[in-house]
Amino acid sequence: MTNPLLSDWNTPFNLPPFEAIEDAHVKPAVEAGLAEGRAAVQAIASDPEAPTFTNTIEALERSDSTLSKVLGVFYGSAGADANDVRDALMRDFSPMLSAYSSEITSNSALFARIETLWEARDTLDLTPEQARVLMLTYRSFVRSGAKLEGPQKARMAEIKSRLATLGTGFGQNLLADERDWVMPLAEADLEGLPQFVIDSARAAGEEKGADGPVVTLSRSLIVPFMQFSPRRDLREAAFKAWSARGENGNANDNRENAAEILRLREERARLLGYPSFAAYKLETEMAKTPEAVRDLLMRVWAPAKEAAERDGAILAEMMAKDGINGPLQPWDWRYYSAIRRKAEHDLDEAELKPYLQLDRMIEAAFACAHRLFGLDFEPLDVATYHPDARVWNVTRDGKHIAVFIGDYFARGSKRSGAWCTAMRSQQKLEGDIRPIVLNVCNFAKPSKDEAALLSYDDARTLFHEFGHALHQMLSNVTYGSISGTSVARDFVELPSQLFEHWLEVPEVLEEFATHAKTGAPMPRDMLDRLLAAQTYDQGFATVEYIASALVDLDFHDGDAPADPMAAQTETLARIGLPHAVTMRHATPHFAHIFSGDGYSAGYYSYMWSEVMDADAFEAFEEKGAFDTGTARLLEEHILSKGGSQDAEALYTAFRGRMPGVEALLKGRGLLTA
């Protein structure tokens, strides 16, 4: 039987033939890709010809083309549509892929060829992009342990394999906890809730097969429930379930996973000669050192904490006037903050939300991309991995640029959060390979025949992930290893956070924020009030974020804690986290840093990038939000370049200098706090 994952795809734009792909095809395809990759690597390592950039580095770039093709499809869809079979495959693949990677980086003959090229780099007449790829390849091998020998080399392979297994398990435990918890609501429990929350709860009940409305742990449902439910007991139950993900003492408990991950990361760093995992991890980022990260976070912490404490005192007074004794609790903050927001800014989420239709916000993101970069989006009627996913052909001046897939609704088979990934990355080494880019979100799915409505935070998330997608779609490099978002972790959030700013441009909302029932545009006074409230409650938002970032940094900067939960408590006590504010991501559900290595010791990167995105948008404001000249510079120096140059050089080429923290503080309304 022909395996469609290993066949040529005679489909529009070489899209995966999802209608023909079955779960049973995946493992044989991965095994075939591994075998092909091993053979290719061995051929490179044993090549009798002297090493050249072509027969070693470019050959290595090509060596895993089949494996990348298969895994791009599998991992691109498995996180968004999990089942027991796919979960088992991910658990099986983690040690297999780790072993494969270790085989490559520990291949002495292969590394000798790379090292020979590295030492002769000044004589090779390489292009700047080739020189960059050579440096990154050599550095990657060294940081993976290529210079280790004997027992140390073997131990490094064991550590990486175990970390891969633990990371996969952490993510699957979290998804299981999120999928399993529901809180049924009686009709009386719906009293006081806006209609859009009631509709979302009923739709969630239908998706879960319940007899009536339910609250789930989907952020797009549980957060508005905590904002609007007058039932303090139900808010408390929902918040505690949300906070306890991965910490329930059941088979999905992640606390031991987290502790072992931290121990192994520390051992890995020390094997390579680093004093801590943070020192190892940050060496290749823009920040370079834990001290630089801590300095940024603490510069913002003080004014943010002051603002949060001032706001918390106001909310506590409001609660006391309701006759509730005792301190303001975390399950009270969003409820009273929503009441205060309505009083101070005359903004009611129930009145605002009908103007933020999902389809219109997608149109808005596309329209901004057209005005800035000349991109057009045409719907494609093709098979996808799930009926909710939608597909567009992306063109510029009639030329195909990318395929974009948007998968927007929450469901039990999808892990929480929002993300962007590429099922296929842009590159030119093997022809003009155009990317397949996927945005995944978790917005509340409406009842049948109702329009999908977003909160303003949801709309911001949509723009954020689409900014990542633009980074992938506009990539224009030769080598896949530096394509798109393959950049320093504290630089990768710049394009995404920068694109969020266009949601705040008045003319965008004037055109696309239209009422779901009447089609009328958002009233100008409501639009003005919405934009005026952009810095509302930023003390809370900033404090919950920085608390998580500092816990992450403390976990990795020094000896691994024997008890991560105790270490988390110590960090929060040291910085004085206000009682009614919690970490955005507590340790047992901190998937950013424990489901994989990407954001470990790197959760700070959103704020590091925000320093740049605030400054970068000022470049547009100086000439107009849709100034095509500035957009051209952004594409030329950042969006098209991937990781082909150092991140600081890319930003400086665009802006002429590196920014300070003032633009960030101004953007969050914290300059005077």
mmCIF file of N, CA and C in Angstrom, residues 36-100:
data_model
loop_
_atom_site.group_PDB
_atom_site.id
_atom_site.type_symbol
_atom_site.label_atom_id
_atom_site.label_comp_id
_atom_site.label_asym_id
_atom_site.label_seq_id
_atom_site.Cartn_x
_atom_site.Cartn_y
_atom_site.Cartn_z
ATOM 1 N N GLU A 36 16.293 7.246 5.890
ATOM 2 C CA GLU A 36 16.857 8.043 4.793
ATOM 3 C C GLU A 36 17.831 9.089 5.331
ATOM 4 N N GLY A 37 17.457 9.729 6.443
ATOM 5 C CA GLY A 37 18.332 10.730 7.032
ATOM 6 C C GLY A 37 19.626 10.132 7.532
ATOM 7 N N ARG A 38 19.553 8.972 8.178
ATOM 8 C CA ARG A 38 20.775 8.319 8.672
ATOM 9 C C ARG A 38 21.710 7.972 7.518
ATOM 10 N N ALA A 39 21.134 7.467 6.440
ATOM 11 C CA ALA A 39 21.959 7.113 5.288
ATOM 12 C C ALA A 39 22.621 8.354 4.698
ATOM 13 N N ALA A 40 21.882 9.448 4.630
ATOM 14 C CA ALA A 40 22.432 10.679 4.072
ATOM 15 C C ALA A 40 23.557 11.222 4.945
ATOM 16 N N VAL A 41 23.357 11.206 6.262
ATOM 17 C CA VAL A 41 24.383 11.710 7.180
ATOM 18 C C VAL A 41 25.636 10.845 7.105
ATOM 19 N N GLN A 42 25.444 9.536 7.043
ATOM 20 C CA GLN A 42 26.605 8.653 6.946
ATOM 21 C C GLN A 42 27.373 8.890 5.653
ATOM 22 N N ALA A 43 26.647 9.160 4.574
ATOM 23 C CA ALA A 43 27.311 9.438 3.294
ATOM 24 C C ALA A 43 28.137 10.724 3.384
ATOM 25 N N ILE A 44 27.620 11.728 4.077
ATOM 26 C CA ILE A 44 28.372 12.977 4.250
ATOM 27 C C ILE A 44 29.621 12.726 5.085
ATOM 28 N N ALA A 45 29.441 12.009 6.209
ATOM 29 C CA ALA A 45 30.561 11.782 7.128
ATOM 30 C C ALA A 45 31.669 10.950 6.498
ATOM 31 N N SER A 46 31.313 10.027 5.620
ATOM 32 C CA SER A 46 32.308 9.125 5.031
ATOM 33 C C SER A 46 32.747 9.547 3.635
ATOM 34 N N ASP A 47 32.347 10.709 3.188
ATOM 35 C CA ASP A 47 32.724 11.203 1.860
ATOM 36 C C ASP A 47 34.251 11.301 1.765
ATOM 37 N N PRO A 48 34.861 10.625 0.784
ATOM 38 C CA PRO A 48 36.331 10.680 0.672
ATOM 39 C C PRO A 48 36.841 12.032 0.179
ATOM 40 N N GLU A 49 35.957 12.833 -0.404
ATOM 41 C CA GLU A 49 36.372 14.153 -0.871
ATOM 42 C C GLU A 49 36.596 15.082 0.327
ATOM 43 N N ALA A 50 37.494 16.034 0.152
ATOM 44 C CA ALA A 50 37.726 17.023 1.201
ATOM 45 C C ALA A 50 36.436 17.785 1.459
ATOM 46 N N PRO A 51 36.193 18.183 2.698
ATOM 47 C CA PRO A 51 34.936 18.878 3.000
ATOM 48 C C PRO A 51 34.849 20.230 2.302
ATOM 49 N N THR A 52 33.681 20.492 1.741
ATOM 50 C CA THR A 52 33.360 21.795 1.178
ATOM 51 C C THR A 52 32.020 22.223 1.760
ATOM 52 N N PHE A 53 31.679 23.477 1.566
ATOM 53 C CA PHE A 53 30.384 23.939 2.053
ATOM 54 C C PHE A 53 29.258 23.152 1.380
ATOM 55 N N THR A 54 29.420 22.846 0.104
ATOM 56 C CA THR A 54 28.379 22.139 -0.643
ATOM 57 C C THR A 54 28.229 20.693 -0.194
ATOM 58 N N ASN A 55 29.365 19.955 -0.110
ATOM 59 C CA ASN A 55 29.237 18.520 0.185
ATOM 60 C C ASN A 55 29.072 18.217 1.673
ATOM 61 N N THR A 56 29.139 19.231 2.507
ATOM 62 C CA THR A 56 28.972 18.993 3.942
ATOM 63 C C THR A 56 27.795 19.786 4.510
ATOM 64 N N ILE A 57 27.867 21.114 4.479
ATOM 65 C CA ILE A 57 26.821 21.925 5.109
ATOM 66 C C ILE A 57 25.528 21.871 4.306
ATOM 67 N N GLU A 58 25.599 22.112 2.997
ATOM 68 C CA GLU A 58 24.376 22.046 2.186
ATOM 69 C C GLU A 58 23.824 20.627 2.144
ATOM 70 N N ALA A 59 24.710 19.637 2.103
ATOM 71 C CA ALA A 59 24.243 18.244 2.112
ATOM 72 C C ALA A 59 23.526 17.932 3.420
ATOM 73 N N LEU A 60 24.030 18.477 4.508
ATOM 74 C CA LEU A 60 23.381 18.272 5.801
ATOM 75 C C LEU A 60 22.014 18.960 5.834
ATOM 76 N N GLU A 61 21.910 20.131 5.234
ATOM 77 C CA GLU A 61 20.617 20.823 5.154
ATOM 78 C C GLU A 61 19.585 19.978 4.402
ATOM 79 N N ARG A 62 20.052 19.224 3.395
ATOM 80 C CA ARG A 62 19.140 18.409 2.581
ATOM 81 C C ARG A 62 18.838 17.053 3.206
ATOM 82 N N SER A 63 19.618 16.639 4.174
ATOM 83 C CA SER A 63 19.598 15.244 4.616
ATOM 84 C C SER A 63 18.277 14.796 5.219
ATOM 85 N N ASP A 64 17.535 15.710 5.800
ATOM 86 C CA ASP A 64 16.306 15.305 6.487
ATOM 87 C C ASP A 64 15.052 15.808 5.789
ATOM 88 N N SER A 65 15.106 15.965 4.479
ATOM 89 C CA SER A 65 13.966 16.556 3.767
ATOM 90 C C SER A 65 12.704 15.704 3.912
ATOM 91 N N THR A 66 12.831 14.384 3.808
ATOM 92 C CA THR A 66 11.651 13.529 3.960
ATOM 93 C C THR A 66 11.133 13.570 5.387
ATOM 94 N N LEU A 67 12.032 13.480 6.359
ATOM 95 C CA LEU A 67 11.623 13.510 7.753
ATOM 96 C C LEU A 67 10.934 14.836 8.085
ATOM 97 N N SER A 68 11.483 15.942 7.605
ATOM 98 C CA SER A 68 10.871 17.250 7.859
ATOM 99 C C SER A 68 9.485 17.339 7.237
ATOM 100 N N LYS A 69 9.347 16.780 6.052
ATOM 101 C CA LYS A 69 8.047 16.782 5.368
ATOM 102 C C LYS A 69 7.001 16.040 6.198
ATOM 103 N N VAL A 70 7.369 14.875 6.708
ATOM 104 C CA VAL A 70 6.430 14.054 7.473
ATOM 105 C C VAL A 70 6.115 14.695 8.819
ATOM 106 N N LEU A 71 7.163 15.124 9.526
ATOM 107 C CA LEU A 71 6.957 15.683 10.856
ATOM 108 C C LEU A 71 6.241 17.025 10.797
ATOM 109 N N GLY A 72 6.467 17.786 9.731
ATOM 110 C CA GLY A 72 5.761 19.056 9.585
ATOM 111 C C GLY A 72 4.263 18.859 9.566
ATOM 112 N N VAL A 73 3.818 17.821 8.873
ATOM 113 C CA VAL A 73 2.387 17.519 8.812
ATOM 114 C C VAL A 73 1.900 16.978 10.151
ATOM 115 N N PHE A 74 2.652 16.030 10.705
ATOM 116 C CA PHE A 74 2.191 15.378 11.935
ATOM 117 C C PHE A 74 2.133 16.352 13.107
ATOM 118 N N TYR A 75 3.244 17.006 13.405
ATOM 119 C CA TYR A 75 3.254 17.899 14.562
ATOM 120 C C TYR A 75 2.435 19.162 14.305
ATOM 121 N N GLY A 76 2.337 19.566 13.044
ATOM 122 C CA GLY A 76 1.522 20.734 12.729
ATOM 123 C C GLY A 76 0.067 20.539 13.077
ATOM 124 N N SER A 77 -0.399 19.307 12.992
ATOM 125 C CA SER A 77 -1.816 19.054 13.250
ATOM 126 C C SER A 77 -2.078 18.326 14.566
ATOM 127 N N ALA A 78 -1.106 17.572 15.085
ATOM 128 C CA ALA A 78 -1.366 16.738 16.269
ATOM 129 C C ALA A 78 -1.709 17.570 17.492
ATOM 130 N N GLY A 79 -1.043 18.718 17.677
ATOM 131 C CA GLY A 79 -1.348 19.552 18.834
ATOM 132 C C GLY A 79 -2.705 20.206 18.745
ATOM 133 N N ALA A 80 -3.197 20.364 17.518
ATOM 134 C CA ALA A 80 -4.491 21.016 17.316
ATOM 135 C C ALA A 80 -5.640 20.018 17.232
ATOM 136 N N ASP A 81 -5.320 18.734 17.056
ATOM 137 C CA ASP A 81 -6.375 17.720 16.941
ATOM 138 C C ASP A 81 -5.832 16.392 17.464
ATOM 139 N N ALA A 82 -5.625 16.343 18.770
ATOM 140 C CA ALA A 82 -5.031 15.167 19.395
ATOM 141 C C ALA A 82 -6.062 14.054 19.542
ATOM 142 N N ASN A 83 -5.559 12.837 19.590
ATOM 143 C CA ASN A 83 -6.353 11.677 19.996
ATOM 144 C C ASN A 83 -5.394 10.691 20.668
ATOM 145 N N ASP A 84 -5.906 9.588 21.138
ATOM 146 C CA ASP A 84 -5.061 8.639 21.871
ATOM 147 C C ASP A 84 -3.927 8.101 21.003
ATOM 148 N N VAL A 85 -4.220 7.836 19.738
ATOM 149 C CA VAL A 85 -3.193 7.299 18.841
ATOM 150 C C VAL A 85 -2.088 8.330 18.621
ATOM 151 N N ARG A 86 -2.472 9.574 18.361
ATOM 152 C CA ARG A 86 -1.469 10.620 18.120
ATOM 153 C C ARG A 86 -0.670 10.930 19.382
ATOM 154 N N ASP A 87 -1.346 10.890 20.536
ATOM 155 C CA ASP A 87 -0.618 11.087 21.788
ATOM 156 C C ASP A 87 0.443 9.993 21.959
ATOM 157 N N ALA A 88 0.068 8.752 21.669
ATOM 158 C CA ALA A 88 1.019 7.640 21.797
ATOM 159 C C ALA A 88 2.172 7.793 20.802
ATOM 160 N N LEU A 89 1.853 8.236 19.589
ATOM 161 C CA LEU A 89 2.906 8.445 18.593
ATOM 162 C C LEU A 89 3.890 9.515 19.056
ATOM 163 N N MET A 90 3.378 10.597 19.627
ATOM 164 C CA MET A 90 4.282 11.643 20.108
ATOM 165 C C MET A 90 5.187 11.126 21.216
ATOM 166 N N ARG A 91 4.618 10.294 22.097
ATOM 167 C CA ARG A 91 5.451 9.711 23.161
ATOM 168 C C ARG A 91 6.518 8.787 22.571
ATOM 169 N N ASP A 92 6.156 8.036 21.538
ATOM 170 C CA ASP A 92 7.127 7.142 20.885
ATOM 171 C C ASP A 92 8.205 7.931 20.150
ATOM 172 N N PHE A 93 7.778 9.017 19.497
ATOM 173 C CA PHE A 93 8.717 9.756 18.650
ATOM 174 C C PHE A 93 9.741 10.554 19.450
ATOM 175 N N SER A 94 9.381 10.994 20.654
ATOM 176 C CA SER A 94 10.298 11.850 21.415
ATOM 177 C C SER A 94 11.671 11.213 21.593
ATOM 178 N N PRO A 95 11.777 9.986 22.143
ATOM 179 C CA PRO A 95 13.114 9.391 22.274
ATOM 180 C C PRO A 95 13.736 9.009 20.933
ATOM 181 N N MET A 96 12.903 8.623 19.957
ATOM 182 C CA MET A 96 13.434 8.267 18.639
ATOM 183 C C MET A 96 14.120 9.462 17.977
ATOM 184 N N LEU A 97 13.447 10.608 18.005
ATOM 185 C CA LEU A 97 13.987 11.796 17.358
ATOM 186 C C LEU A 97 15.169 12.364 18.130
ATOM 187 N N SER A 98 15.112 12.251 19.454
ATOM 188 C CA SER A 98 16.249 12.693 20.255
ATOM 189 C C SER A 98 17.471 11.835 19.959
ATOM 190 N N ALA A 99 17.284 10.528 19.852
ATOM 191 C CA ALA A 99 18.406 9.633 19.541
ATOM 192 C C ALA A 99 18.983 9.952 18.166
ATOM 193 N N TYR A 100 18.101 10.244 17.219
ATOM 194 C CA TYR A 100 18.560 10.593 15.871
ATOM 195 C C TYR A 100 19.398 11.864 15.897
#
